[in-house]
mmCIF file of N, CA and C in Angstrom:
data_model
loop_
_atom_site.group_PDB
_atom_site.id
_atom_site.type_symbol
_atom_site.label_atom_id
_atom_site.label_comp_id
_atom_site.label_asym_id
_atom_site.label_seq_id
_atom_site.Cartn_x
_atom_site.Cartn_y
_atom_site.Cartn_z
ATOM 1 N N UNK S 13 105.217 126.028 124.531
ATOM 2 C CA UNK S 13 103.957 125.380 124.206
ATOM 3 C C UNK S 13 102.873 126.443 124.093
ATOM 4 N N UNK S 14 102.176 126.380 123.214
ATOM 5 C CA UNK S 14 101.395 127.652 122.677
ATOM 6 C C UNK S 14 99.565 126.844 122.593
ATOM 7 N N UNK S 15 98.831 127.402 123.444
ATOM 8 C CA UNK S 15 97.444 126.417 123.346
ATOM 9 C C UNK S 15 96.515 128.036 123.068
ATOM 10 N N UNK S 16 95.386 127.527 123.160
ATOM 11 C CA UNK S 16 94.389 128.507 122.986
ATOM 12 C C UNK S 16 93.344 128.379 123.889
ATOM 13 N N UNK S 17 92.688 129.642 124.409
ATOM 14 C CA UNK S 17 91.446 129.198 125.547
ATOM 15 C C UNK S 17 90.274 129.325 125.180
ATOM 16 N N UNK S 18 89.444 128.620 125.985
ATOM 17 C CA UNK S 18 88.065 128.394 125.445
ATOM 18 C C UNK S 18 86.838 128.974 126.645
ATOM 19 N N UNK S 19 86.165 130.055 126.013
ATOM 20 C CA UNK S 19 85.563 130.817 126.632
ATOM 21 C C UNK S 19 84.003 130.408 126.545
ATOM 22 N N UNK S 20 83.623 129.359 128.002
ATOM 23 C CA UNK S 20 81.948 129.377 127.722
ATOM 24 C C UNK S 20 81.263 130.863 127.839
ATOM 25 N N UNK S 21 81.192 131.438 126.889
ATOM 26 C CA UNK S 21 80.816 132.909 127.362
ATOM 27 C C UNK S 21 80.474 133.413 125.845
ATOM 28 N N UNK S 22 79.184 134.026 125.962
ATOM 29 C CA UNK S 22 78.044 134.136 124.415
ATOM 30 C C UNK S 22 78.523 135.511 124.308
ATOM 31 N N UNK S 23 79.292 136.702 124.710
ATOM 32 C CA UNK S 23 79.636 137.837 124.348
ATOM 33 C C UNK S 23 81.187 137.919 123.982
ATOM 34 N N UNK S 24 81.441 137.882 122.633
ATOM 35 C CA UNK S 24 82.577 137.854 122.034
ATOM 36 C C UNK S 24 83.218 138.737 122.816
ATOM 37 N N UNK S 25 82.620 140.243 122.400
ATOM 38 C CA UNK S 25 83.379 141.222 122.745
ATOM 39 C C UNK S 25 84.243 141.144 124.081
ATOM 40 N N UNK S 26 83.365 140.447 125.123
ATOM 41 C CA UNK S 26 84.158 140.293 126.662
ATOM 42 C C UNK S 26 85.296 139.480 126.328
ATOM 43 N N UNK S 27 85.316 138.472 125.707
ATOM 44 C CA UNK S 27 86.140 137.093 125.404
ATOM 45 C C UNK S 27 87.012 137.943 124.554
ATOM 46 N N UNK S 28 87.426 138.590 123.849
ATOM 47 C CA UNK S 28 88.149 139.350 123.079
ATOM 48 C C UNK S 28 88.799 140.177 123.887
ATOM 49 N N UNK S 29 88.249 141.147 124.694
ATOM 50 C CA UNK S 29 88.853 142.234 125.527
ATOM 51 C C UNK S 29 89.618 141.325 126.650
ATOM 52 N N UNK S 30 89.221 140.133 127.018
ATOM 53 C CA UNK S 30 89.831 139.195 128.395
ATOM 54 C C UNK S 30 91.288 138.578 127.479
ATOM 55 N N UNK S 31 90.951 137.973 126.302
ATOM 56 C CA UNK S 31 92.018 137.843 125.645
ATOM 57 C C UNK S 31 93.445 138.682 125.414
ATOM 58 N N UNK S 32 93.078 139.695 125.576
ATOM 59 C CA UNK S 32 93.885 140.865 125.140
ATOM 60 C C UNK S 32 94.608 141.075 126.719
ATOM 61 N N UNK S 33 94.352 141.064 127.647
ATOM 62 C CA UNK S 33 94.606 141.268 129.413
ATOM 63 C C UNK S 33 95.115 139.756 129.486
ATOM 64 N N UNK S 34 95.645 138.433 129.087
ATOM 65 C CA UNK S 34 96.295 137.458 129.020
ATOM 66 C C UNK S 34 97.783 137.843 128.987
ATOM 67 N N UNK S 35 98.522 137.539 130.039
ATOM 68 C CA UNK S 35 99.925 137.483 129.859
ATOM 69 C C UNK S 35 100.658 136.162 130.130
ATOM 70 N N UNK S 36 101.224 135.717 129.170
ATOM 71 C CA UNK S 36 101.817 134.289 129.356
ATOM 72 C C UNK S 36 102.792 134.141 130.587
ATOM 73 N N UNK S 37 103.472 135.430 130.965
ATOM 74 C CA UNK S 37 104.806 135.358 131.890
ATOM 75 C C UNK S 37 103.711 135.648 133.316
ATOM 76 N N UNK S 38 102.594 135.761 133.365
ATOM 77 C CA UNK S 38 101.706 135.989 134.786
ATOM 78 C C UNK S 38 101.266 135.029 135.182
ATOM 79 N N UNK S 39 101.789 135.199 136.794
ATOM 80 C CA UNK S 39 100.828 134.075 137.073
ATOM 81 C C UNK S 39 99.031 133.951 136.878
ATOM 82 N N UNK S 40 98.857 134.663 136.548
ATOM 83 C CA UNK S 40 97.014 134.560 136.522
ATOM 84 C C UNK S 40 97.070 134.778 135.371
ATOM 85 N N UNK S 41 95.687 133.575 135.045
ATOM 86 C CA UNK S 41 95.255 133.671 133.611
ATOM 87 C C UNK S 41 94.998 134.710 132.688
ATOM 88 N N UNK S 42 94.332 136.009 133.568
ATOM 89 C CA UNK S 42 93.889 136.967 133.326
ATOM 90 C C UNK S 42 94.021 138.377 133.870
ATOM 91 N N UNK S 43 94.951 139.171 133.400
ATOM 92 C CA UNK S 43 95.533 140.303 134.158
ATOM 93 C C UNK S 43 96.960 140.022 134.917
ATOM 94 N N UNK S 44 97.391 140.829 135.371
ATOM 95 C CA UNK S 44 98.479 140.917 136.063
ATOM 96 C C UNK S 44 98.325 141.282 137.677
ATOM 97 N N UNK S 45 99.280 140.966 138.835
ATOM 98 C CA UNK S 45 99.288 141.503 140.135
ATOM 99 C C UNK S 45 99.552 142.899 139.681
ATOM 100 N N UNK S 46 98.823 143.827 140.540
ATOM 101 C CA UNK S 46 99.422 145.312 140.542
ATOM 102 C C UNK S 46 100.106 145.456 142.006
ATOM 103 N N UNK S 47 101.038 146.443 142.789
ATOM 104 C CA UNK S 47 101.786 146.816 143.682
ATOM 105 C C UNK S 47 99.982 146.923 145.041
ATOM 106 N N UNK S 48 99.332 147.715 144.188
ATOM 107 C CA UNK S 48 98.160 147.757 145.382
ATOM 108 C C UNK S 48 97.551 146.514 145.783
ATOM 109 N N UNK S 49 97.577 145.209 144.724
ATOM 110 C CA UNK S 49 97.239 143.747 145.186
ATOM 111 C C UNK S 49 97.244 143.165 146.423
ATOM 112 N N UNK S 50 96.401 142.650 147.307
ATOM 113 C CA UNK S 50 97.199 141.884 147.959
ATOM 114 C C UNK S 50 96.835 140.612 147.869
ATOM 115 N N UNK S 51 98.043 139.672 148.121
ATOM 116 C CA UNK S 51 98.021 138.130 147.562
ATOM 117 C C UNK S 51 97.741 137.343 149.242
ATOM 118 N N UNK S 52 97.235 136.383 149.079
ATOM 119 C CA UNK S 52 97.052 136.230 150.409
ATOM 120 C C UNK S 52 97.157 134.179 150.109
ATOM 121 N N UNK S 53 97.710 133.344 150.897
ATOM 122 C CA UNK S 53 97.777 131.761 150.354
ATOM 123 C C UNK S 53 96.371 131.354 151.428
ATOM 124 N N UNK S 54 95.399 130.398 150.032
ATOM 125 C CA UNK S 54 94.338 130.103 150.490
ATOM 126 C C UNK S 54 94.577 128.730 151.604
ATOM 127 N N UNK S 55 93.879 128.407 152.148
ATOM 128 C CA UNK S 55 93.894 126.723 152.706
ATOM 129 C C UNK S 55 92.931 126.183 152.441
ATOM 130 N N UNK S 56 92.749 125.576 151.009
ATOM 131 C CA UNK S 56 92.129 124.882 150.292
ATOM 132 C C UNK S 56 92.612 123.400 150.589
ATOM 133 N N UNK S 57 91.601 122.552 150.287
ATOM 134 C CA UNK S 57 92.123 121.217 151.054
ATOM 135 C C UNK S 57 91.986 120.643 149.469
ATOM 136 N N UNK S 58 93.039 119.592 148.993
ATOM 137 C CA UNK S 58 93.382 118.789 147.728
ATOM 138 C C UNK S 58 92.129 117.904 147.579
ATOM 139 N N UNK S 59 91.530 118.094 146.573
ATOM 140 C CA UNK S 59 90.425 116.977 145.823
ATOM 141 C C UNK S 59 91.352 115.603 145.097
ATOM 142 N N UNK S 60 92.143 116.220 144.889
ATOM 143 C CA UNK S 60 92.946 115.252 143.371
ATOM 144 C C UNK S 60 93.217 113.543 144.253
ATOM 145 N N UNK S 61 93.246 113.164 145.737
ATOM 146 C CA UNK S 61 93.530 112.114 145.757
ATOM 147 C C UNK S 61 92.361 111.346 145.909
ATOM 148 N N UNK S 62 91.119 111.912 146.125
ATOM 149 C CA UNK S 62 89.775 111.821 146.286
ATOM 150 C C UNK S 62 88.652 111.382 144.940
ATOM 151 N N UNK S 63 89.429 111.653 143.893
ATOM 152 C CA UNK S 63 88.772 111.543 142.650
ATOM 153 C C UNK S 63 88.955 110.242 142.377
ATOM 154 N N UNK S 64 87.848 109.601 141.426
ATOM 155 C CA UNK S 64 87.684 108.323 140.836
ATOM 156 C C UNK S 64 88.477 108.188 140.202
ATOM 157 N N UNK S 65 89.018 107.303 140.074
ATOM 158 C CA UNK S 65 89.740 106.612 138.770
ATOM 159 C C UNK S 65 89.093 105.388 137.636
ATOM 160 N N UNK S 66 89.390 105.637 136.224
ATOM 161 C CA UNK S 66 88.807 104.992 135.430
ATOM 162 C C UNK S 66 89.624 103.813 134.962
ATOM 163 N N UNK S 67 90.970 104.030 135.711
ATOM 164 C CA UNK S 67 92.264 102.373 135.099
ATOM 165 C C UNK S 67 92.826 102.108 136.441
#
């Protein structure tokens, strides 16, 4: 599945150069983990059962 992203952001050039640092096989939208990274799991608490529903 192949989509395209949409950059609220008025400087092409950034949106172009961020485009280019996109790897489909990464987990992050933008750039890659490097070996010096460190990943750490947040404890973010779930919104999604909390949200309105419209049906």
């Amino acid at each position: 599945m192949k989509f395209r992203l949409l950059y609220a952001h008025s400087n092409m050039n950034l949106v172009k150069k961020n485009q280019k640092l996109h790897n489909p096989d990464s987990p992050l939208l933008i750039g890659e983990i490097d070996e010096s990274d460190v990943v750490k799991e947040g404890n973010e608490p779930s919104y999604v059962d909390s949200q309105q529903r419209l049906f």
